[in-house]
Structure formats: structure tokens, C-alpha cells
Tab-separated table of C-alpha atoms in Angstrom:
chain	number	residue	atom	x	y	z
U	651	MET	CA	24.502	24.280	46.077
U	652	ASN	CA	26.921	21.746	47.433
U	653	PHE	CA	30.543	21.205	46.459
U	654	PRO	CA	30.091	18.039	44.312
U	655	LEU	CA	27.425	19.787	42.233
U	656	ILE	CA	29.628	22.827	41.682
U	657	ALA	CA	32.579	20.574	40.804
U	658	ASN	CA	30.459	18.702	38.238
U	659	ILE	CA	29.325	21.945	36.640
U	660	VAL	CA	32.892	23.298	36.524
U	661	VAL	CA	34.158	20.094	34.874
U	662	PHE	CA	31.262	20.256	32.393
U	663	VAL	CA	32.078	23.865	31.483
U	664	VAL	CA	35.780	22.999	31.094
U	665	LEU	CA	34.838	20.137	28.753
U	666	LEU	CA	32.614	22.496	26.743
U	667	PHE	CA	35.473	24.977	26.365
U	668	ALA	CA	37.833	22.166	25.363
U	669	LEU	CA	35.309	21.041	22.784
U	670	ALA	CA	34.911	24.613	21.544
U	671	GLN	CA	38.668	24.785	20.917
U	672	THR	CA	38.308	22.111	18.223
U	673	ARG	CA	36.878	24.758	15.889
U	674	HIS	CA	40.406	26.173	15.567
U	675	LYS	CA	41.713	22.817	14.388
U	676	GLN	CA	41.382	21.682	10.806
U	677	TRP	CA	39.289	18.654	11.746
U	678	SER	CA	36.310	17.434	9.804
U	679	LEU	CA	32.863	17.813	11.326
U	680	ALA	CA	32.627	14.042	11.782
U	681	LYS	CA	35.832	14.014	13.827
U	682	LYS	CA	34.614	16.904	15.999
U	683	VAL	CA	31.292	15.135	16.615
U	684	LEU	CA	33.111	11.909	17.476
U	685	VAL	CA	35.400	13.718	19.935
U	686	GLY	CA	32.386	15.365	21.578
U	687	LEU	CA	30.563	12.047	21.764
U	688	VAL	CA	33.530	10.280	23.347
U	689	MET	CA	34.047	13.117	25.839
U	690	GLY	CA	30.360	13.020	26.785
U	691	VAL	CA	30.291	9.250	27.223
U	692	VAL	CA	33.460	9.247	29.342
U	693	PHE	CA	32.165	12.142	31.463
U	694	GLY	CA	28.795	10.440	31.939
U	695	LEU	CA	30.382	7.114	32.868
U	696	ALA	CA	32.686	8.860	35.328
U	697	LEU	CA	29.742	10.596	36.994
U	698	HIS	CA	27.774	7.348	37.211
U	699	THR	CA	30.778	5.534	38.632
U	700	ILE	CA	31.481	8.212	41.229
U	701	TYR	CA	27.925	8.983	42.357
U	702	GLY	CA	25.770	6.038	41.289
U	703	SER	CA	22.698	6.304	39.091
U	704	ASP	CA	20.227	7.250	41.853
U	705	SER	CA	22.321	10.024	43.384
U	706	GLN	CA	20.632	13.363	43.986
U	707	VAL	CA	23.885	15.137	43.069
U	708	LEU	CA	23.809	13.438	39.670
U	709	LYS	CA	20.159	14.377	39.110
U	710	ASP	CA	20.864	17.995	40.043
U	711	SER	CA	23.932	18.034	37.788
U	712	VAL	CA	21.940	16.720	34.838
U	713	GLN	CA	19.426	19.545	35.276
U	714	TRP	CA	22.273	22.034	34.903
U	715	PHE	CA	23.773	20.126	31.964
U	716	ASN	CA	20.378	20.168	30.240
U	717	ILE	CA	20.622	23.942	29.919
U	718	VAL	CA	23.139	23.369	27.130
U	719	GLY	CA	21.403	20.388	25.513
U	720	ASN	CA	17.827	21.619	25.689
U	721	GLY	CA	18.904	25.164	24.874
U	722	TYR	CA	20.567	23.914	21.693
U	723	VAL	CA	17.441	21.989	20.678
U	724	GLN	CA	15.229	25.010	21.361
U	725	LEU	CA	17.503	27.218	19.270
U	726	LEU	CA	17.185	24.722	16.413
U	727	GLN	CA	13.401	24.698	16.807
U	728	MET	CA	13.428	28.491	16.764
U	729	ILE	CA	14.879	28.606	13.253
U	730	VAL	CA	12.814	25.802	11.685
U	731	MET	CA	9.813	27.878	10.576
U	732	PRO	CA	11.783	30.848	9.211
U	733	LEU	CA	14.139	28.443	7.445
U	734	VAL	CA	11.274	26.496	5.854
U	735	PHE	CA	9.637	29.763	4.835
U	736	ALA	CA	12.786	31.256	3.299
U	737	SER	CA	13.769	28.019	1.542
U	738	ILE	CA	10.375	27.509	-0.097
U	739	LEU	CA	10.109	31.178	-1.028
U	740	SER	CA	13.580	31.152	-2.568
U	741	ALA	CA	13.000	27.907	-4.456
U	742	VAL	CA	9.692	29.035	-5.951
U	743	ALA	CA	11.104	32.453	-6.855
U	744	ARG	CA	13.971	30.817	-8.771
U	745	LEU	CA	11.658	28.729	-10.928
U	746	HIS	CA	11.535	30.077	-14.452
U	747	ASN	CA	8.873	27.811	-15.884
U	748	ALA	CA	6.094	25.598	-14.556
U	749	SER	CA	7.656	22.357	-15.831
U	750	GLN	CA	10.432	22.685	-13.259
U	751	LEU	CA	7.858	22.785	-10.444
U	752	GLY	CA	6.629	19.256	-11.172
U	753	LYS	CA	10.167	17.911	-11.389
U	754	ILE	CA	11.242	19.555	-8.133
U	755	SER	CA	8.035	18.459	-6.369
U	756	PHE	CA	8.544	14.859	-7.462
U	757	LEU	CA	12.188	14.942	-6.385
U	758	THR	CA	11.338	16.487	-3.003
U	759	ILE	CA	8.539	14.043	-2.225
U	760	GLY	CA	10.678	11.141	-3.413
U	761	THR	CA	13.561	12.217	-1.180
U	762	LEU	CA	11.232	12.582	1.808
U	763	LEU	CA	9.724	9.141	1.241
U	764	PHE	CA	13.153	7.565	0.748
U	765	THR	CA	14.596	9.047	3.948
U	766	THR	CA	11.454	8.006	5.838
U	767	LEU	CA	11.878	4.481	4.484
U	768	ILE	CA	15.511	4.396	5.615
U	769	ALA	CA	14.576	5.640	9.106
U	770	ALA	CA	11.818	3.032	9.402
U	771	LEU	CA	14.133	0.244	8.234
U	772	VAL	CA	16.825	1.267	10.714
U	773	GLY	CA	14.240	1.255	13.500
U	774	VAL	CA	12.910	-2.176	12.541
U	775	LEU	CA	16.395	-3.663	12.107
U	776	VAL	CA	17.679	-2.343	15.436
U	777	THR	CA	14.520	-3.530	17.191
U	778	ASN	CA	14.817	-7.016	15.735
U	779	LEU	CA	18.596	-7.210	16.111
U	780	PHE	CA	18.546	-6.402	19.821
U	781	GLY	CA	15.163	-7.972	20.563
U	782	LEU	CA	13.726	-4.741	21.896
U	783	THR	CA	10.168	-4.708	23.220
U	784	ALA	CA	8.002	-2.258	25.099
U	785	GLU	CA	7.758	-4.594	28.071
U	786	GLY	CA	9.007	-3.131	31.286
U	787	LEU	CA	8.729	0.477	30.151
U	788	VAL	CA	7.365	2.473	33.014
U	789	GLN	CA	5.533	5.664	32.259
U	790	GLY	CA	6.478	8.319	34.774
U	791	GLY	CA	4.701	11.494	35.731
U	792	ALA	CA	6.605	13.642	33.230
U	793	GLU	CA	5.774	11.315	30.338
U	794	THR	CA	2.102	11.196	31.301
U	795	ALA	CA	1.917	14.988	31.538
U	796	ARG	CA	3.617	15.399	28.144
U	797	LEU	CA	1.294	12.856	26.515
U	798	ASN	CA	-1.753	14.617	27.947
U	799	ALA	CA	-0.439	17.966	26.694
U	800	ILE	CA	0.088	16.572	23.190
U	801	GLU	CA	-3.350	14.995	23.173
U	802	SER	CA	-5.049	18.192	24.313
U	803	ASN	CA	-3.068	20.501	22.017
U	804	TYR	CA	-2.893	18.547	18.785
U	805	VAL	CA	-4.892	15.347	18.668
U	806	GLY	CA	-8.114	17.039	19.722
U	807	LYS	CA	-7.714	19.745	17.095
U	808	VAL	CA	-7.005	17.351	14.225
U	809	SER	CA	-9.042	14.252	15.090
U	810	ASP	CA	-12.329	16.182	15.230
U	811	LEU	CA	-11.887	17.383	11.645
U	812	SER	CA	-13.304	15.660	8.612
U	813	VAL	CA	-11.009	15.142	5.624
U	814	PRO	CA	-12.282	18.245	3.776
U	815	GLN	CA	-11.880	20.311	6.951
U	816	LEU	CA	-8.361	18.941	7.422
U	817	VAL	CA	-7.433	19.908	3.852
U	818	LEU	CA	-8.969	23.331	4.452
U	819	SER	CA	-6.890	23.725	7.626
U	820	PHE	CA	-3.740	23.567	5.481
U	821	ILE	CA	-4.645	26.904	3.895
U	822	PRO	CA	-3.194	29.587	6.146
U	823	LYS	CA	-5.633	32.070	7.681
U	824	ASN	CA	-2.890	33.866	9.564
U	825	PRO	CA	0.573	33.023	8.222
U	826	PHE	CA	2.265	34.807	11.116
U	827	ALA	CA	0.460	32.608	13.646
U	828	ASP	CA	1.525	29.592	11.589
U	829	LEU	CA	5.110	30.841	11.656
U	830	THR	CA	4.921	30.494	15.445
U	831	GLY	CA	3.827	26.860	15.138
U	832	ALA	CA	0.498	27.580	16.837
U	833	ASN	CA	-1.440	24.961	14.863
U	834	PRO	CA	-0.840	21.254	14.231
U	835	THR	CA	-0.708	21.958	10.481
U	836	SER	CA	1.544	25.024	10.736
U	837	ILE	CA	4.452	23.707	8.662
U	838	ILE	CA	2.200	22.798	5.739
U	839	SER	CA	0.515	26.217	5.971
U	840	VAL	CA	3.885	27.979	5.938
U	841	VAL	CA	4.942	25.987	2.871
U	842	ILE	CA	1.731	26.958	1.043
U	843	PHE	CA	2.081	30.618	2.039
U	844	ALA	CA	5.713	30.729	0.920
U	845	ALA	CA	4.801	29.082	-2.387
U	846	PHE	CA	2.155	31.745	-3.026
U	847	LEU	CA	4.594	34.533	-2.205
U	848	GLY	CA	7.221	33.049	-4.504
């Protein structure tokens, strides 16, 4: 490793420790997120100004920085299935009569549809506001490999199924395999399994 790379990593670690010290302050979560965002933007702009966007030092630094970012995302993904399982199990176990199940189901589906609508509207508005198009997007080797992996792992498994087979695939054969996210319909299977346990 060369000196600029080590210096970038040291500065990054110092910024992480400075950001970690905000937990001792009585700041709101929004303020902490804003401080982290501003620190990240300033640090990124400084690196781009110093090294330029095509610098090998910058590319190597980003690989080291991604340990924190991608590690955080993977830790979140790690808890999704157990969290879904425990939440559904707890909710069904707390129901005292069947009439509550319909009300909660309607409220849950309504909330999901409403948040999906908001996300779609934000996407459409931002696209139209800034005149964004897909022109000029270049698909690199990493994107092509990821797309091929998704197509081979998920699309092939689901697209070959008829509608009755797809519905049948929601019923968990092995709930522990579904807890690992092994199938394209794993989350739905975990929800069904947790509802039966509850």
C-alpha cells in the first residue's frame, strides 16, 4: 500500500470515530444523519479534488471505504428474515379474535400500497423534474455479471412456473431454507410459516 492510500484510510477512520462520538451528544437522529451526510460529502469532494475521479488511489480507497458501507448493508440484510419472522409471529400470537386479523391485514396491505405509491411518485417527479433518461448509461462488466446472476438465480425459477405453481411455491417446504433467503419467494414463505406458528 502506498502513502496516499494509507492517509485516506486513516482520515476515513478518524471521521468514523468523530461521527461515533455524536452518540454521546443529545442530538436527534436526523441531526446525526445530517452531520454524517455532510462529513461524507465534504470528504468525498476533497478526495475528488485532490486525486481526480480516475485516480487509482481513489479507486483503491473506495474499496477500503466500502468495507464499512457494504458491511452495514449486509448486517441489515442478515436481520431481515429473523425480524420478519419474529414480527409476524408476535403479531399473530397477540391476536385475540379473528376479526382483528382482517383489520390488521387491511391496514398492513394499505400501508404497503401507500408507501409504494409515494416511492413511485417521488421517482416519477424527480425523473420529470430533472429530465432524467436512460440515454448514455453504460453497462459495465460488474453490472452485466450481476444482471446475469439475478436472471439465473431468480427469473429462471419464477418465470417457468404457472400461476398455480407460483402460489404453491409460497407454501414453505423447508422454513429454515426460506429463512436463509434461498428461494425467490422466501419472504412470503416465512410470513406464512410465522402466521401458522402464531
